[in-house]
CSV table of C-alpha atoms and ligand atoms in Angstrom, one decimal:
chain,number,residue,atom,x,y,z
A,1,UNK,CA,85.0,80.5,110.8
A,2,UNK,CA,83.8,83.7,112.5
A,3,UNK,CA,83.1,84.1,116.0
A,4,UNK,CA,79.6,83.7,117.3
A,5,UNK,CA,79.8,87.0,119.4
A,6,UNK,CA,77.7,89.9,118.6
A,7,UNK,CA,78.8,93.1,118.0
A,8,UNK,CA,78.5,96.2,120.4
A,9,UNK,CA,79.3,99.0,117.5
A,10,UNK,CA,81.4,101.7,118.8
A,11,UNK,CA,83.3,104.5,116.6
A,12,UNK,CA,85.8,107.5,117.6
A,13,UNK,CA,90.0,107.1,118.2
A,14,UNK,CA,91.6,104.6,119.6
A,15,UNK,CA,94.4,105.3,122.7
A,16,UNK,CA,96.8,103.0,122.9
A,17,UNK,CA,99.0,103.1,126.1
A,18,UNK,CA,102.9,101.9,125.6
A,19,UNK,CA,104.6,101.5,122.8
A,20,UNK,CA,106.6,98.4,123.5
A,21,UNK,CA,106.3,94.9,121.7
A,22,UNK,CA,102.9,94.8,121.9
A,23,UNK,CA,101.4,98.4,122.0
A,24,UNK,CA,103.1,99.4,118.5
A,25,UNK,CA,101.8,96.6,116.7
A,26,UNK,CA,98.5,96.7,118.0
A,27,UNK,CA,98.3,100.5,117.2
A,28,UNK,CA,99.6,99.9,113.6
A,29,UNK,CA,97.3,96.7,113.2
A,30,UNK,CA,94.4,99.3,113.9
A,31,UNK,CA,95.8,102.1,111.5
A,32,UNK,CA,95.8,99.7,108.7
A,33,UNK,CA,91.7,98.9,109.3
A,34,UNK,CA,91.5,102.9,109.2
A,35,UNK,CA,91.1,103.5,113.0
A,36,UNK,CA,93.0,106.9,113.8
A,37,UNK,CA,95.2,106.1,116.9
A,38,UNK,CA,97.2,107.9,119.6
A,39,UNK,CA,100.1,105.9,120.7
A,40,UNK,CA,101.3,106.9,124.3
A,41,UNK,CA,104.4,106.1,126.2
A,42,UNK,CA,106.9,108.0,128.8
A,43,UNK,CA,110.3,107.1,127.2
A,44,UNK,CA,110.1,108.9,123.9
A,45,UNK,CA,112.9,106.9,122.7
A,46,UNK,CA,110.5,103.7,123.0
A,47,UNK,CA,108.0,105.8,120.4
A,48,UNK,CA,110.4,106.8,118.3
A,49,UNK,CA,111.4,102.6,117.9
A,50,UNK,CA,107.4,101.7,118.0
A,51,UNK,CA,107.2,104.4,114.9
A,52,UNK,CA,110.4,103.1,112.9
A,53,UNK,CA,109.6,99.5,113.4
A,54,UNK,CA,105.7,99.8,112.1
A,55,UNK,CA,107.1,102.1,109.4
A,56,UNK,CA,109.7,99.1,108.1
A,57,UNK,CA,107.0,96.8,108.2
A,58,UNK,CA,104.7,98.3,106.0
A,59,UNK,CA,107.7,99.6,103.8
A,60,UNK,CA,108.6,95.6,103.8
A,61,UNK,CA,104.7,94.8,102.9
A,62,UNK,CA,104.7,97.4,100.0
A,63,UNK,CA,107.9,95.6,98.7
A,64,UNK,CA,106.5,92.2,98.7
A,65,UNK,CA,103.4,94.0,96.7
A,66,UNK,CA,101.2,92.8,99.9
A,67,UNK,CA,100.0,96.5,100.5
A,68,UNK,CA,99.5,99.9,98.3
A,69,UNK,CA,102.1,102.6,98.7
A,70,UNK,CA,98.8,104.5,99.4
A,71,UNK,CA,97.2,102.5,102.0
A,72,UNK,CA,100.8,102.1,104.0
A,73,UNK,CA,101.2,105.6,103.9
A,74,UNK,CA,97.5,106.2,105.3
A,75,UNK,CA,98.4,103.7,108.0
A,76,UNK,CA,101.4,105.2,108.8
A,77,UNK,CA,99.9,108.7,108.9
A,78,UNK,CA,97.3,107.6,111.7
A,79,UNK,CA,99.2,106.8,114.2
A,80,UNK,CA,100.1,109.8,116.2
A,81,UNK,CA,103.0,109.2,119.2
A,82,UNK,CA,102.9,111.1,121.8
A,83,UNK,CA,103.9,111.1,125.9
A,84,UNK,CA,101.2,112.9,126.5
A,85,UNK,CA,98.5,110.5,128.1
A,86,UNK,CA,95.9,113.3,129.8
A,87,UNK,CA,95.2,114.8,126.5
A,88,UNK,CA,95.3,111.8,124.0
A,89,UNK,CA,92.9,110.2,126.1
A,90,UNK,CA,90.5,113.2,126.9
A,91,UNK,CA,89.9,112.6,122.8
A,92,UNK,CA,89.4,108.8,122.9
A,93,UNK,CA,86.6,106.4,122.8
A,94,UNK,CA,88.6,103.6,124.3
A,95,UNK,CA,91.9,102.3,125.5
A,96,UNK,CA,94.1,99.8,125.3
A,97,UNK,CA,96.9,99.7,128.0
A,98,UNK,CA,99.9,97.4,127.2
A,99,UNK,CA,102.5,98.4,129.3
A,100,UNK,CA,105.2,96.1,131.6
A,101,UNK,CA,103.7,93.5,133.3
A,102,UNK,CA,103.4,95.6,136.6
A,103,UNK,CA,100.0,95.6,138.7
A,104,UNK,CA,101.3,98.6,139.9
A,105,UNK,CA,102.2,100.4,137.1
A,106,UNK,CA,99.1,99.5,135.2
A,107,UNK,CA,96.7,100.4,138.5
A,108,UNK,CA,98.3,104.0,137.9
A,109,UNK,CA,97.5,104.5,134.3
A,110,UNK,CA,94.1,102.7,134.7
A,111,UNK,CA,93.5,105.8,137.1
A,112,UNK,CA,94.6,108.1,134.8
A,113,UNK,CA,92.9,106.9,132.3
A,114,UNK,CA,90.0,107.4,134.2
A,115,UNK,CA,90.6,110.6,135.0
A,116,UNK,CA,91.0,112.0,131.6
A,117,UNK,CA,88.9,109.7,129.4
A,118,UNK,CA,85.3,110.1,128.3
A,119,UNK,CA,82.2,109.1,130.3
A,120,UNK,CA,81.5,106.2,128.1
A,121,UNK,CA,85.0,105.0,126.5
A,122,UNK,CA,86.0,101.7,127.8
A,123,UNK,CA,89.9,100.4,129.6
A,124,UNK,CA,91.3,97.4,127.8
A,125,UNK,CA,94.1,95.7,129.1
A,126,UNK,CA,96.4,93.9,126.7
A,127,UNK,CA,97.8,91.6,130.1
A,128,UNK,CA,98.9,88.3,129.4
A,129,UNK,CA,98.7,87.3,133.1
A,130,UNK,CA,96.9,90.1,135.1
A,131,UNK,CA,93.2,89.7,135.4
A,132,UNK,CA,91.2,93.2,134.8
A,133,UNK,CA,89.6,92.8,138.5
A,134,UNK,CA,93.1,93.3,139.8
A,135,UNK,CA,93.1,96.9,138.3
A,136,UNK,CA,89.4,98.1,137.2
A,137,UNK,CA,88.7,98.9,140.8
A,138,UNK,CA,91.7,101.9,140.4
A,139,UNK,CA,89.2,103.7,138.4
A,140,UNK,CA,85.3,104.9,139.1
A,141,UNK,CA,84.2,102.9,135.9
A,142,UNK,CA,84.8,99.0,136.5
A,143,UNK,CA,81.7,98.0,134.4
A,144,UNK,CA,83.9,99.7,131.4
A,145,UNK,CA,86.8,97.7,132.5
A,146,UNK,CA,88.0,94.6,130.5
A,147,UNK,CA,90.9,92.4,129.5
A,148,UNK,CA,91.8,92.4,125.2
A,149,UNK,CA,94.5,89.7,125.4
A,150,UNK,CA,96.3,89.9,121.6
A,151,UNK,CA,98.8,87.6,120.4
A,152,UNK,CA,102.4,88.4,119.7
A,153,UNK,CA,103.5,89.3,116.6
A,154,UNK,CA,100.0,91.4,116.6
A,155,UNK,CA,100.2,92.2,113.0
A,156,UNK,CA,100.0,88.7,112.1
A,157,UNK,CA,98.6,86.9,114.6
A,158,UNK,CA,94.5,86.7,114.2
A,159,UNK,CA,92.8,86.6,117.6
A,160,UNK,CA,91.8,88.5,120.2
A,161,UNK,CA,91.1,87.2,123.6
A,162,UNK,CA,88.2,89.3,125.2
A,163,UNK,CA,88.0,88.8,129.1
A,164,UNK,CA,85.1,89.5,131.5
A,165,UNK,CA,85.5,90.1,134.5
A,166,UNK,CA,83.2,90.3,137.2
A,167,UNK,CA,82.0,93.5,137.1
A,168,UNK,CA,82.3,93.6,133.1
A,169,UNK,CA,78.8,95.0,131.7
A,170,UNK,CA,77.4,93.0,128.6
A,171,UNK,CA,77.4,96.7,127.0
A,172,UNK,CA,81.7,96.2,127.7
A,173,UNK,CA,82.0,92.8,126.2
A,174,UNK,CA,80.0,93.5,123.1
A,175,UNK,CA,82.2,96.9,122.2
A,176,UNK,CA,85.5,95.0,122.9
A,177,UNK,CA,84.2,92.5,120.6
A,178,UNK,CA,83.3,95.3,118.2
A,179,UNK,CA,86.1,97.0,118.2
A,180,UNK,CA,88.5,94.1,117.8
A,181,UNK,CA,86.3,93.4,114.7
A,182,UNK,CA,87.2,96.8,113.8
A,183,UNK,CA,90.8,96.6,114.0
A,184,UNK,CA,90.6,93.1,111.6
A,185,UNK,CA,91.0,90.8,114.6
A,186,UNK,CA,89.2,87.7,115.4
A,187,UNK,CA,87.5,88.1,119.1
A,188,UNK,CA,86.8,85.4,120.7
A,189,UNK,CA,85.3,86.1,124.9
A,190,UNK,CA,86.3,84.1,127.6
A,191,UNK,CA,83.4,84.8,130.1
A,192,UNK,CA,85.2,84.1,133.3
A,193,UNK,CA,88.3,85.1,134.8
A,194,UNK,CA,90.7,82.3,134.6
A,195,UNK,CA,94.9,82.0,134.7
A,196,UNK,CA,95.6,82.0,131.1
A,197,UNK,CA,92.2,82.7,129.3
A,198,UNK,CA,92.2,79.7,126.3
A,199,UNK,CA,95.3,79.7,124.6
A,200,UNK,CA,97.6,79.9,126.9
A,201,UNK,CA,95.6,77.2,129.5
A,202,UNK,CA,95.9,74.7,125.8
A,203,UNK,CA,99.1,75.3,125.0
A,204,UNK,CA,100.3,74.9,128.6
A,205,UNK,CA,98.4,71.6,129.1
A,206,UNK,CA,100.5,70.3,125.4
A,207,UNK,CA,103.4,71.7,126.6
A,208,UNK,CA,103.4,70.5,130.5
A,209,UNK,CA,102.7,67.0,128.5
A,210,UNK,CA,105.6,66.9,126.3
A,211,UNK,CA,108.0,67.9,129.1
A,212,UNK,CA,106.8,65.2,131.3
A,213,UNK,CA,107.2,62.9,128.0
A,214,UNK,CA,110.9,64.1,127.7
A,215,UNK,CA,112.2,64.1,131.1
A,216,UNK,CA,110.3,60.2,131.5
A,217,UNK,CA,112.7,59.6,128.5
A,218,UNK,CA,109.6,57.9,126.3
A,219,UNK,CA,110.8,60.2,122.9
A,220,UNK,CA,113.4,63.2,122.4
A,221,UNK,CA,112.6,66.5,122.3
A,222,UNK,CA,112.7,66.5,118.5
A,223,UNK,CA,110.8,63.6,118.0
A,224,UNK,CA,108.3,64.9,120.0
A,225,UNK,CA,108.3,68.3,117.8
A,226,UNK,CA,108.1,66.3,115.1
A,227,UNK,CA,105.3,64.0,116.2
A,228,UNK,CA,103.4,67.3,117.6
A,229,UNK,CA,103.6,68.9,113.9
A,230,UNK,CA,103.1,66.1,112.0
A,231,UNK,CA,100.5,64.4,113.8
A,232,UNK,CA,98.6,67.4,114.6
A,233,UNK,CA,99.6,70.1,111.9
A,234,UNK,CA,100.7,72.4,114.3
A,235,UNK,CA,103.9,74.8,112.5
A,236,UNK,CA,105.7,74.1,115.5
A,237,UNK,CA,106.6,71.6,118.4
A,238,UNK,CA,106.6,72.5,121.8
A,239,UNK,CA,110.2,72.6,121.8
A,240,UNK,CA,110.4,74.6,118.9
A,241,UNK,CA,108.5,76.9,120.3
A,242,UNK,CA,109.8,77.1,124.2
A,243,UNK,CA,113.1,78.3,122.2
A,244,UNK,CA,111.0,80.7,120.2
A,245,UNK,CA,109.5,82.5,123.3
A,246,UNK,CA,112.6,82.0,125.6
A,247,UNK,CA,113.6,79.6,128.2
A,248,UNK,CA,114.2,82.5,130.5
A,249,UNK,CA,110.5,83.6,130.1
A,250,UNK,CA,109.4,80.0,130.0
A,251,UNK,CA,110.8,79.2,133.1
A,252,UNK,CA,109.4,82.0,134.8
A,253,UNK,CA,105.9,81.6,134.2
A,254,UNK,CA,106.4,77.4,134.7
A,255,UNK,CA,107.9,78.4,137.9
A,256,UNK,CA,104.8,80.4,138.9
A,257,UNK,CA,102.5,78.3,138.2
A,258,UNK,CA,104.1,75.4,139.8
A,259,UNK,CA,104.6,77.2,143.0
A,260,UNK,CA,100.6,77.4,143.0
A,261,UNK,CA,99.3,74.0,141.5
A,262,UNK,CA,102.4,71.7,141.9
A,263,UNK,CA,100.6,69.7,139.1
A,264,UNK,CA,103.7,67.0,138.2
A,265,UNK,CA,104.1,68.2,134.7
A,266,UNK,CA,105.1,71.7,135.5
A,267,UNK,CA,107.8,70.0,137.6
A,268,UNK,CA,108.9,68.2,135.1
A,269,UNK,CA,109.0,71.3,132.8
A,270,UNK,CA,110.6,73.4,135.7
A,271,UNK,CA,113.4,70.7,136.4
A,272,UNK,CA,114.4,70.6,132.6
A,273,UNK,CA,114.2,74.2,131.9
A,274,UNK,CA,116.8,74.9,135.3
A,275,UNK,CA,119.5,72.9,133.8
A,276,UNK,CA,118.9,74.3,130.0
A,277,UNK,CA,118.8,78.5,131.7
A,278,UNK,CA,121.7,77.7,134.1
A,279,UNK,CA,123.8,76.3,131.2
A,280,UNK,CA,123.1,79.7,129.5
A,281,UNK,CA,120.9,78.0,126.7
A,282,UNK,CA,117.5,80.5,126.7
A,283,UNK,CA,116.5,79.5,123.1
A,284,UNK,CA,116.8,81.1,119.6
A,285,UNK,CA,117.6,84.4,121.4
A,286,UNK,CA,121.0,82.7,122.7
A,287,UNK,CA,121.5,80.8,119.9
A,288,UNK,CA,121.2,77.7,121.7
A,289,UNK,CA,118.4,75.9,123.3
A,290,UNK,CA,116.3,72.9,122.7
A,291,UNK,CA,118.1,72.9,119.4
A,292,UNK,CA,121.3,74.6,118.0
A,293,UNK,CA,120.6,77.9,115.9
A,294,UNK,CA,124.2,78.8,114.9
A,295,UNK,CA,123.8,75.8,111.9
A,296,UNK,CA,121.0,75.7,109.4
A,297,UNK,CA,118.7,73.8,109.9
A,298,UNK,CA,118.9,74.0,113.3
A,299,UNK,CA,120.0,71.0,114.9
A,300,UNK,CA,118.9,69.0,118.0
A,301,UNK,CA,120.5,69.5,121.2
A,302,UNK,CA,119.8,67.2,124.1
A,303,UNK,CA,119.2,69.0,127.6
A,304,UNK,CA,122.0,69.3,129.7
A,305,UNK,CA,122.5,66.2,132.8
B,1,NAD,N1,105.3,90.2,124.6
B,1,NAD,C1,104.4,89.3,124.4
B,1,NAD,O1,104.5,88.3,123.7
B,1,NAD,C2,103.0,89.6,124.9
B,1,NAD,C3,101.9,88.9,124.4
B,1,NAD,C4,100.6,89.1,124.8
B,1,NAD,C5,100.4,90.1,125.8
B,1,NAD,N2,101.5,90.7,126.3
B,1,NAD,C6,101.2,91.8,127.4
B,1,NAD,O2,101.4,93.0,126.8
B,1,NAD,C7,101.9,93.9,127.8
B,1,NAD,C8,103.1,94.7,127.3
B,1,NAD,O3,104.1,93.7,127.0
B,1,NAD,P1,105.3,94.0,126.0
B,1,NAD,O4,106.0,92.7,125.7
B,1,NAD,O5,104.8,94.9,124.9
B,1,NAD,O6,106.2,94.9,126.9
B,1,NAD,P2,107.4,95.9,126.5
B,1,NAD,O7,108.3,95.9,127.7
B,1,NAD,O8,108.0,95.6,125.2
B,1,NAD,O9,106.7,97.4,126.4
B,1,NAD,C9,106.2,98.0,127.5
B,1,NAD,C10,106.2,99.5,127.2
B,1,NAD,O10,105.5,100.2,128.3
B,1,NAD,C11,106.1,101.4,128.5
B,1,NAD,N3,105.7,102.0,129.8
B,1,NAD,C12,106.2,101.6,131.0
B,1,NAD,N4,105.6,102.4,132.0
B,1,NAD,C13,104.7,103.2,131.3
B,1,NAD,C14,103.8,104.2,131.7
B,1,NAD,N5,103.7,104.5,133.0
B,1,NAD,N6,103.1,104.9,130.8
B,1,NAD,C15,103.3,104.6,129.5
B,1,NAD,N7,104.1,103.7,129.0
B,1,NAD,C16,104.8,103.0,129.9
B,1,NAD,C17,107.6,101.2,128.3
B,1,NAD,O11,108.3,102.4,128.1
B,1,NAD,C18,107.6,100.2,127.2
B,1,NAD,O12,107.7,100.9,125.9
B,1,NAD,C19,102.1,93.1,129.1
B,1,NAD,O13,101.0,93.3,129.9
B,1,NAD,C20,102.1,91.7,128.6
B,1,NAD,O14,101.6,90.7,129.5
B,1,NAD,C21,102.7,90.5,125.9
């Protein structure tokens, strides 16, 4: 099912600012839907990564006969890398800044960004967890400002999350909407700034539930993954995927949000995931979390007393 959202119809290049996780794949996601893109970060190094990762992806697409040699080489050959911000973005319709999760540093490219950009091209930011009214009033154009909230890995992962803010024109939504159509995503809008736009707030709620389910001792943590998939068809249960995204990362944002809600189930999730971090178990990228990664299939480990 498509969204409901109307388009805004916008044409032109695409800037995308940092070339991280997120930035690379969201540039090579809009390559491949023929949208020519400048790719922008300071450490070259990170470009040259960004460039070799999207080029073994496609090369790994081709192989599986999933993609034309011809079409993976177009791809490839729109993406342009380069450190200089200024002049990729004096040639841009509209931006999409993913860089680190810094107000600060994002407040300083949304001001260059408005520097150097066109009258009419639109700031997107990619945040996860930083609203757009925290960083459109660093520019003269808030009304152009917006959060595009993609999904990690971007090249696989259908949906885009368009955010208003509060000074968001209509005119902004629509061509966010539009151009995440144009780049083969599904938008959906989220019309009021909130902490976690949809997917997050959902999953959160499913995943603050199983914790509390786990540390009450009603079900372990894989019999809850397997209830969770089975019994609602999702590929994975929350445990699963806490180990997946990293009980180090997990933690952090549980903490957070926590410290301002103190809703019960975040303690629950904040007292577990303490004891799993402090015995070094951060997930998949450890080898050990929730479940133990060094065997196949992975098995079950309890948490730690
Ligand atoms: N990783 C995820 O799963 C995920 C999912 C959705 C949204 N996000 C959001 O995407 C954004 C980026 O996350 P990421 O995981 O790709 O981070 P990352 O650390 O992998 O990449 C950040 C990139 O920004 C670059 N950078 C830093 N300062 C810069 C500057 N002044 N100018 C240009 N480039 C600069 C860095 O060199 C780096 O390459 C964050 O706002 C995050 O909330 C992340």
């Amino acid at each position: 099912m498509t969204s409901s959202v109307p388009d805004g119809g916008d044409q032109g290049r695409l800037l995308v600012v940092g070339a991280g996780t997120m930035g690379a794949q969201i540039a090579q996601q809009a390559a491949l839907h023929g949208v020519d893109v400048s790719l922008v970060d300071v450490d070259g190094e990170h470009l040259k990564r960004a460039m070799a990762g999207n080029r073994q992806w496609l090369d790994r697409r081709v192989e599986k006969g999933k993609l034309g040699r011809d079409e993976a080489e177009d791809a490839a050959s729109r993406v342009t890398p380069t450190t200089d911000l200024a002049g990729a973005a004096s040639e841009s319709a509209w931006a999409i800044e993913a860089v680190v999760e810094l107000p600060s540093v994002k407040r300083e490219i949304f001001a260059e960004l408005d520097a150097h950009l066109p009258a009419r091209a639109g700031i997107a930011t990619n945040s996860s967890n930083i609203v757009v009214s925290r960083l459109a009033d660093a520019t003269a154009r808030p009304e152009l400002c917006c959060n595009m909230h993609f999904f990690h890995p971007v090249l696989v992962m259908d949906l885009c999350e368009v955010v208003r803010g509060p000074e968001t024109s209509d005119d902004t939504c629509a061509r966010a909407v539009a151009w995440s159509k144009r780049m083969g995503r599904t938008p959906i809008v989220v019309e009021k700034e909130i902490d976690g736009f949809i997917v997050n707030r959902i999953l959160g709620a499913a995943s603050r539930e199983a914790f509390s389910l786990l540390q009450g001792g009603v079900a372990s943590a894989e019999d809850i993954d397997i209830a969770v998939r089975k019994g609602l068809n999702w590929p994975m249960g929350p445990f699963q995927l806490a180990d997946f995204s990293g009980l180090d990362t997990v933690l952090t944002i549980r903490r957070d949000r926590m410290e301002r809600d103190h809703a019960p189930g975040d303690v629950a999730t904040v007292a577990i995931l303490e004891r799993m971090v402090g015995a070094g178990r951060l997930g998949r990228k450890s080898g050990r979390g929730f479940y133990d990664y060094a065997v196949d299939p992975p098995a079950p480990l309890p948490p730690p007393d």
